Short mmCIF file of C-alpha atoms in Angstrom, two decimals:
data_model
loop_
_atom_site.label_atom_id
_atom_site.label_comp_id
_atom_site.label_asym_id
_atom_site.label_seq_id
_atom_site.Cartn_x
_atom_site.Cartn_y
_atom_site.Cartn_z
CA MET I 1 78.04 52.74 44.15
CA THR I 2 81.21 51.76 42.34
CA ASP I 3 81.59 51.97 38.58
CA ILE I 4 83.97 48.99 38.56
CA PHE I 5 83.21 45.48 39.75
CA GLN I 6 85.65 42.59 40.24
CA TYR I 7 84.96 38.85 40.28
CA ARG I 8 87.60 36.21 41.01
CA PHE I 9 87.45 32.63 39.79
CA ASP I 10 89.87 29.92 38.67
CA GLY I 11 92.96 32.14 38.75
CA VAL I 12 91.19 34.98 36.91
CA VAL I 13 90.16 38.43 38.07
CA HIS I 14 87.30 39.66 35.90
CA ILE I 15 87.14 43.46 35.95
CA HIS I 16 83.90 45.02 34.72
CA LEU I 17 83.47 48.65 33.74
CA ASN I 18 79.92 49.47 34.78
CA ARG I 19 79.02 53.11 34.20
CA PRO I 20 76.42 52.67 31.46
CA GLU I 21 74.82 56.08 31.97
CA LYS I 22 78.15 57.61 30.84
CA LYS I 23 78.93 54.90 28.27
CA ASN I 24 81.72 53.68 30.57
CA ALA I 25 83.64 56.93 30.14
CA LEU I 26 86.56 56.64 32.53
CA SER I 27 86.56 59.02 35.49
CA GLN I 28 89.65 59.71 37.57
CA GLN I 29 88.22 57.52 40.33
CA MET I 30 87.79 54.68 37.86
CA TYR I 31 91.42 55.11 36.78
CA ARG I 32 92.47 54.89 40.43
CA GLU I 33 90.46 51.72 40.92
CA LEU I 34 91.81 50.15 37.73
CA THR I 35 95.39 50.95 38.71
CA LEU I 36 94.87 49.46 42.17
CA ALA I 37 93.23 46.36 40.67
CA LEU I 38 96.22 45.82 38.38
CA GLN I 39 98.71 46.37 41.20
CA GLN I 40 96.91 43.86 43.39
CA ALA I 41 96.65 41.31 40.58
CA ALA I 42 100.34 41.67 39.76
CA THR I 43 101.39 40.66 43.29
CA ASP I 44 98.67 38.10 44.02
CA ASP I 45 99.98 34.61 43.27
CA SER I 46 96.41 33.28 43.10
CA ILE I 47 95.69 35.47 40.07
CA ASN I 48 97.21 34.51 36.72
CA VAL I 49 95.00 36.40 34.25
CA VAL I 50 93.11 39.69 34.13
CA LEU I 51 89.91 39.81 32.07
CA LEU I 52 88.69 43.34 31.27
CA GLN I 53 85.16 43.94 30.01
CA GLY I 54 82.56 46.69 29.70
CA THR I 55 78.84 46.38 29.15
CA LYS I 56 77.08 44.82 26.16
CA ASP I 57 76.56 48.22 24.53
CA CYS I 58 79.84 49.91 25.37
CA PHE I 59 83.35 48.86 26.29
CA SER I 60 84.38 52.46 26.99
CA ALA I 61 83.62 55.81 25.36
CA GLY I 62 87.05 57.03 26.46
CA ASN I 63 87.89 59.67 29.03
CA ASP I 64 85.21 61.46 30.98
CA LEU I 65 86.34 64.81 29.57
CA HIS I 66 84.78 66.98 32.27
CA ASP I 67 86.49 64.93 34.96
CA PHE I 68 89.74 64.66 33.00
CA LEU I 69 90.03 68.40 32.42
CA GLY I 70 89.58 69.08 36.12
CA ALA I 71 92.28 66.65 37.24
CA GLY I 72 95.26 68.95 36.67
CA ALA I 73 98.55 68.52 34.85
CA LEU I 74 99.46 65.20 33.24
CA ASN I 75 102.21 64.39 35.72
CA ALA I 76 103.12 61.36 37.81
CA GLU I 77 100.32 62.12 40.27
CA HIS I 78 97.58 62.15 37.62
CA PRO I 79 95.38 59.00 37.89
CA THR I 80 95.24 58.58 34.10
CA VAL I 81 99.02 58.72 33.83
CA GLN I 82 99.46 56.21 36.66
CA PHE I 83 97.07 53.80 34.95
CA LEU I 84 98.86 54.05 31.60
CA TYR I 85 102.24 53.13 33.05
CA GLU I 86 100.76 50.33 35.18
CA LEU I 87 98.99 48.88 32.14
CA ALA I 88 102.09 49.09 29.94
CA GLN I 89 104.23 47.21 32.46
CA PHE I 90 101.71 44.69 33.78
CA PRO I 91 103.49 41.30 33.90
CA LYS I 92 100.55 38.92 33.62
CA PRO I 93 98.26 38.29 30.64
CA ILE I 94 95.36 40.68 30.09
CA ILE I 95 92.36 39.61 28.02
CA ALA I 96 89.83 42.18 26.80
CA ALA I 97 86.23 41.43 25.86
CA VAL I 98 84.93 44.32 23.76
CA ALA I 99 81.31 45.04 22.85
CA GLY I 100 79.80 48.25 21.56
CA LEU I 101 81.76 51.49 21.54
CA ALA I 102 85.51 51.52 22.14
CA ILE I 103 86.63 55.12 21.75
CA GLY I 104 89.94 56.79 22.61
CA ILE I 105 91.48 54.99 25.58
CA GLY I 106 88.78 52.37 24.98
CA THR I 107 90.78 51.39 21.89
CA THR I 108 94.36 52.36 22.85
CA ALA I 109 94.19 50.27 26.04
CA LEU I 110 93.57 47.21 23.88
CA LEU I 111 97.06 47.59 22.39
CA HIS I 112 98.45 46.59 25.78
CA CYS I 113 96.22 43.53 26.10
CA ASP I 114 97.52 40.11 25.13
CA LEU I 115 94.27 38.72 23.75
CA VAL I 116 91.30 40.75 22.51
CA TYR I 117 87.90 39.29 21.69
CA ALA I 118 85.18 41.47 20.16
CA ALA I 119 81.46 41.27 19.68
CA ASP I 120 80.17 41.90 16.20
CA ASN I 121 78.62 45.16 17.43
CA ALA I 122 82.00 46.59 18.50
CA ARG I 123 82.98 49.90 16.96
CA PHE I 124 86.36 51.53 17.44
CA GLN I 125 87.56 55.12 17.06
CA LEU I 126 90.61 57.23 17.90
CA PRO I 127 89.26 60.81 17.57
CA PHE I 128 92.24 62.63 19.08
CA THR I 129 92.94 65.02 16.20
CA GLN I 130 89.26 65.90 16.05
CA LEU I 131 89.68 67.35 19.55
CA GLY I 132 92.95 69.07 18.64
CA LEU I 133 94.94 66.40 20.50
CA CYS I 134 97.45 63.65 19.71
CA PRO I 135 97.66 59.89 20.36
CA GLU I 136 98.14 58.56 23.88
CA ALA I 137 98.85 55.31 25.76
CA GLY I 138 101.77 54.48 23.48
CA SER I 139 99.45 54.14 20.49
CA SER I 140 101.74 56.15 18.22
CA VAL I 141 104.20 53.26 18.30
CA LEU I 142 101.95 50.29 19.14
CA LEU I 143 99.22 50.80 16.54
CA PRO I 144 101.59 50.97 13.53
CA SER I 145 103.36 47.86 14.80
CA VAL I 146 100.06 45.97 14.87
CA VAL I 147 98.17 47.26 11.81
CA GLY I 148 100.88 48.91 9.68
CA TYR I 149 101.71 52.57 9.20
CA GLN I 150 99.09 53.53 6.59
CA ARG I 151 96.19 52.09 8.55
CA ALA I 152 97.50 53.59 11.77
CA ALA I 153 97.72 56.97 10.03
CA GLN I 154 94.16 56.57 8.74
CA TYR I 155 92.77 56.00 12.21
CA LEU I 156 95.07 58.28 14.23
CA LEU I 157 95.22 61.21 11.79
CA LEU I 158 91.72 61.16 10.30
CA GLY I 159 90.07 59.70 13.37
CA GLU I 160 87.81 57.48 11.27
CA SER I 161 85.85 54.77 13.05
CA PHE I 162 86.15 51.09 12.18
CA THR I 163 84.19 47.92 12.81
CA ALA I 164 84.92 44.66 14.59
CA ALA I 165 85.42 43.02 11.19
CA ASP I 166 87.98 45.70 10.29
CA ALA I 167 89.75 45.19 13.61
CA LEU I 168 89.91 41.43 13.04
CA GLN I 169 91.26 41.83 9.53
CA MET I 170 93.97 44.22 10.80
CA GLY I 171 95.00 41.94 13.66
CA LEU I 172 93.82 44.26 16.44
CA VAL I 173 91.45 41.58 17.76
CA ASN I 174 91.83 37.80 17.88
CA GLN I 175 88.25 36.76 17.20
CA VAL I 176 84.82 38.26 16.57
CA VAL I 177 81.65 36.57 17.84
CA ALA I 178 78.01 37.42 18.38
CA MET I 179 77.50 39.71 21.34
CA ASP I 180 75.65 37.06 23.34
CA ALA I 181 78.64 34.69 22.97
CA LEU I 182 81.35 37.18 23.93
CA THR I 183 81.50 36.70 27.70
CA GLU I 184 81.46 32.91 27.47
CA LEU I 185 84.31 32.93 24.94
CA ALA I 186 86.44 35.39 26.91
CA VAL I 187 85.90 33.54 30.19
CA GLN I 188 86.79 30.21 28.57
CA LYS I 189 90.01 31.64 27.17
CA ALA I 190 90.87 33.29 30.50
CA ILE I 191 90.37 30.05 32.45
CA LYS I 192 92.38 28.10 29.88
CA LEU I 193 95.25 30.57 30.08
CA ALA I 194 95.13 30.76 33.88
CA ALA I 195 95.43 26.97 34.12
CA LEU I 196 98.78 26.95 32.31
CA PRO I 197 102.05 27.16 34.30
CA ALA I 198 102.13 30.78 35.45
CA ALA I 199 105.90 31.17 35.28
CA ALA I 200 105.98 29.90 31.71
CA VAL I 201 103.15 32.19 30.61
CA GLN I 202 104.57 35.29 32.29
CA THR I 203 108.07 34.58 30.98
CA SER I 204 106.67 34.16 27.48
CA LYS I 205 104.82 37.48 27.74
CA ALA I 206 107.98 39.21 28.94
CA LEU I 207 109.93 37.78 25.99
CA LEU I 208 107.24 38.80 23.52
CA LYS I 209 107.41 42.37 24.82
CA ARG I 210 111.15 42.62 25.41
CA THR I 211 111.89 44.62 22.24
CA THR I 212 108.90 46.95 22.51
CA GLN I 213 108.31 47.69 26.19
CA GLN I 214 111.00 50.34 26.66
CA ILE I 215 110.08 52.18 23.47
CA THR I 216 106.42 51.97 24.48
CA LEU I 217 107.16 53.57 27.86
CA GLU I 218 109.23 56.27 26.17
CA SER I 219 106.38 56.83 23.70
CA ILE I 220 103.84 57.24 26.51
CA THR I 221 106.07 59.89 28.09
CA ALA I 222 106.56 61.76 24.80
CA GLU I 223 102.86 61.56 23.96
CA LEU I 224 101.86 62.94 27.37
CA GLN I 225 104.13 65.95 26.91
CA GLN I 226 102.63 66.74 23.52
CA PHE I 227 99.11 65.93 24.67
CA GLN I 228 99.45 68.47 27.49
CA ARG I 229 100.84 71.10 25.11
CA LEU I 230 97.99 70.61 22.65
CA LEU I 231 95.41 70.43 25.41
CA ASN I 232 96.49 73.91 26.55
CA SER I 233 96.11 75.34 23.04
CA ASP I 234 93.22 77.60 22.05
CA GLU I 235 92.30 75.33 19.14
CA SER I 236 91.93 72.26 21.33
CA GLN I 237 89.99 74.20 23.96
CA GLN I 238 87.58 75.43 21.27
CA ARG I 239 87.07 71.94 19.85
CA ILE I 240 86.50 70.44 23.28
CA ALA I 241 84.01 73.21 24.08
CA ALA I 242 82.20 72.46 20.83
CA PHE I 243 82.14 68.76 21.76
CA PHE I 244 80.36 69.56 25.03
CA GLN I 245 77.80 71.68 23.17
CA ARG I 246 76.77 68.89 20.79
#
């Protein structure tokens, strides 16, 4: 049974994370499937928009740490690394529909999405320092550019959680609705966007990202190097071990 489902309609591919027993924590197999889904969507002329969504209680609780720790060095062959670079360079619009928990990569991935809609039960957190780690997915450059340095420092250094209302006020999400209305809203926006001239939309996205994409890719590379260094440290290993014992 797969933990990721895809539905295609009206120029949209709707990708669902569906591992509720693990709060949609991303395994290496899920990263492989997500990367492949993005690669296929990028080259499929019948697809103009990607819509990414979790379950009603959880968008994603971040990495499946057991699986992640067993996947080896963070190099070009690592499924997580491949996904990050694919996401950062994806040429077509990505819409995210976020309900429930969005932790770690569940939040940093949103920084690469073009439109983000959240349910009022959404809760975000970037607990990297609490595990003795550092930001990833280009968030060290993307989050300050979206919410400002002080707020980025609050959430990346202290690892404090924040609500959907906070995310809306900061500009991290476009709109907050009741949980039962989230899918309908996101689907409507995806269909509307997919119906527009694809070349015009993709060119506009490329122009919007032209000044940030290279620095984002460089940031992902730098973050991965530091993430690996910290991950190998005794302090991080102790904090991760304590996390598993909770």
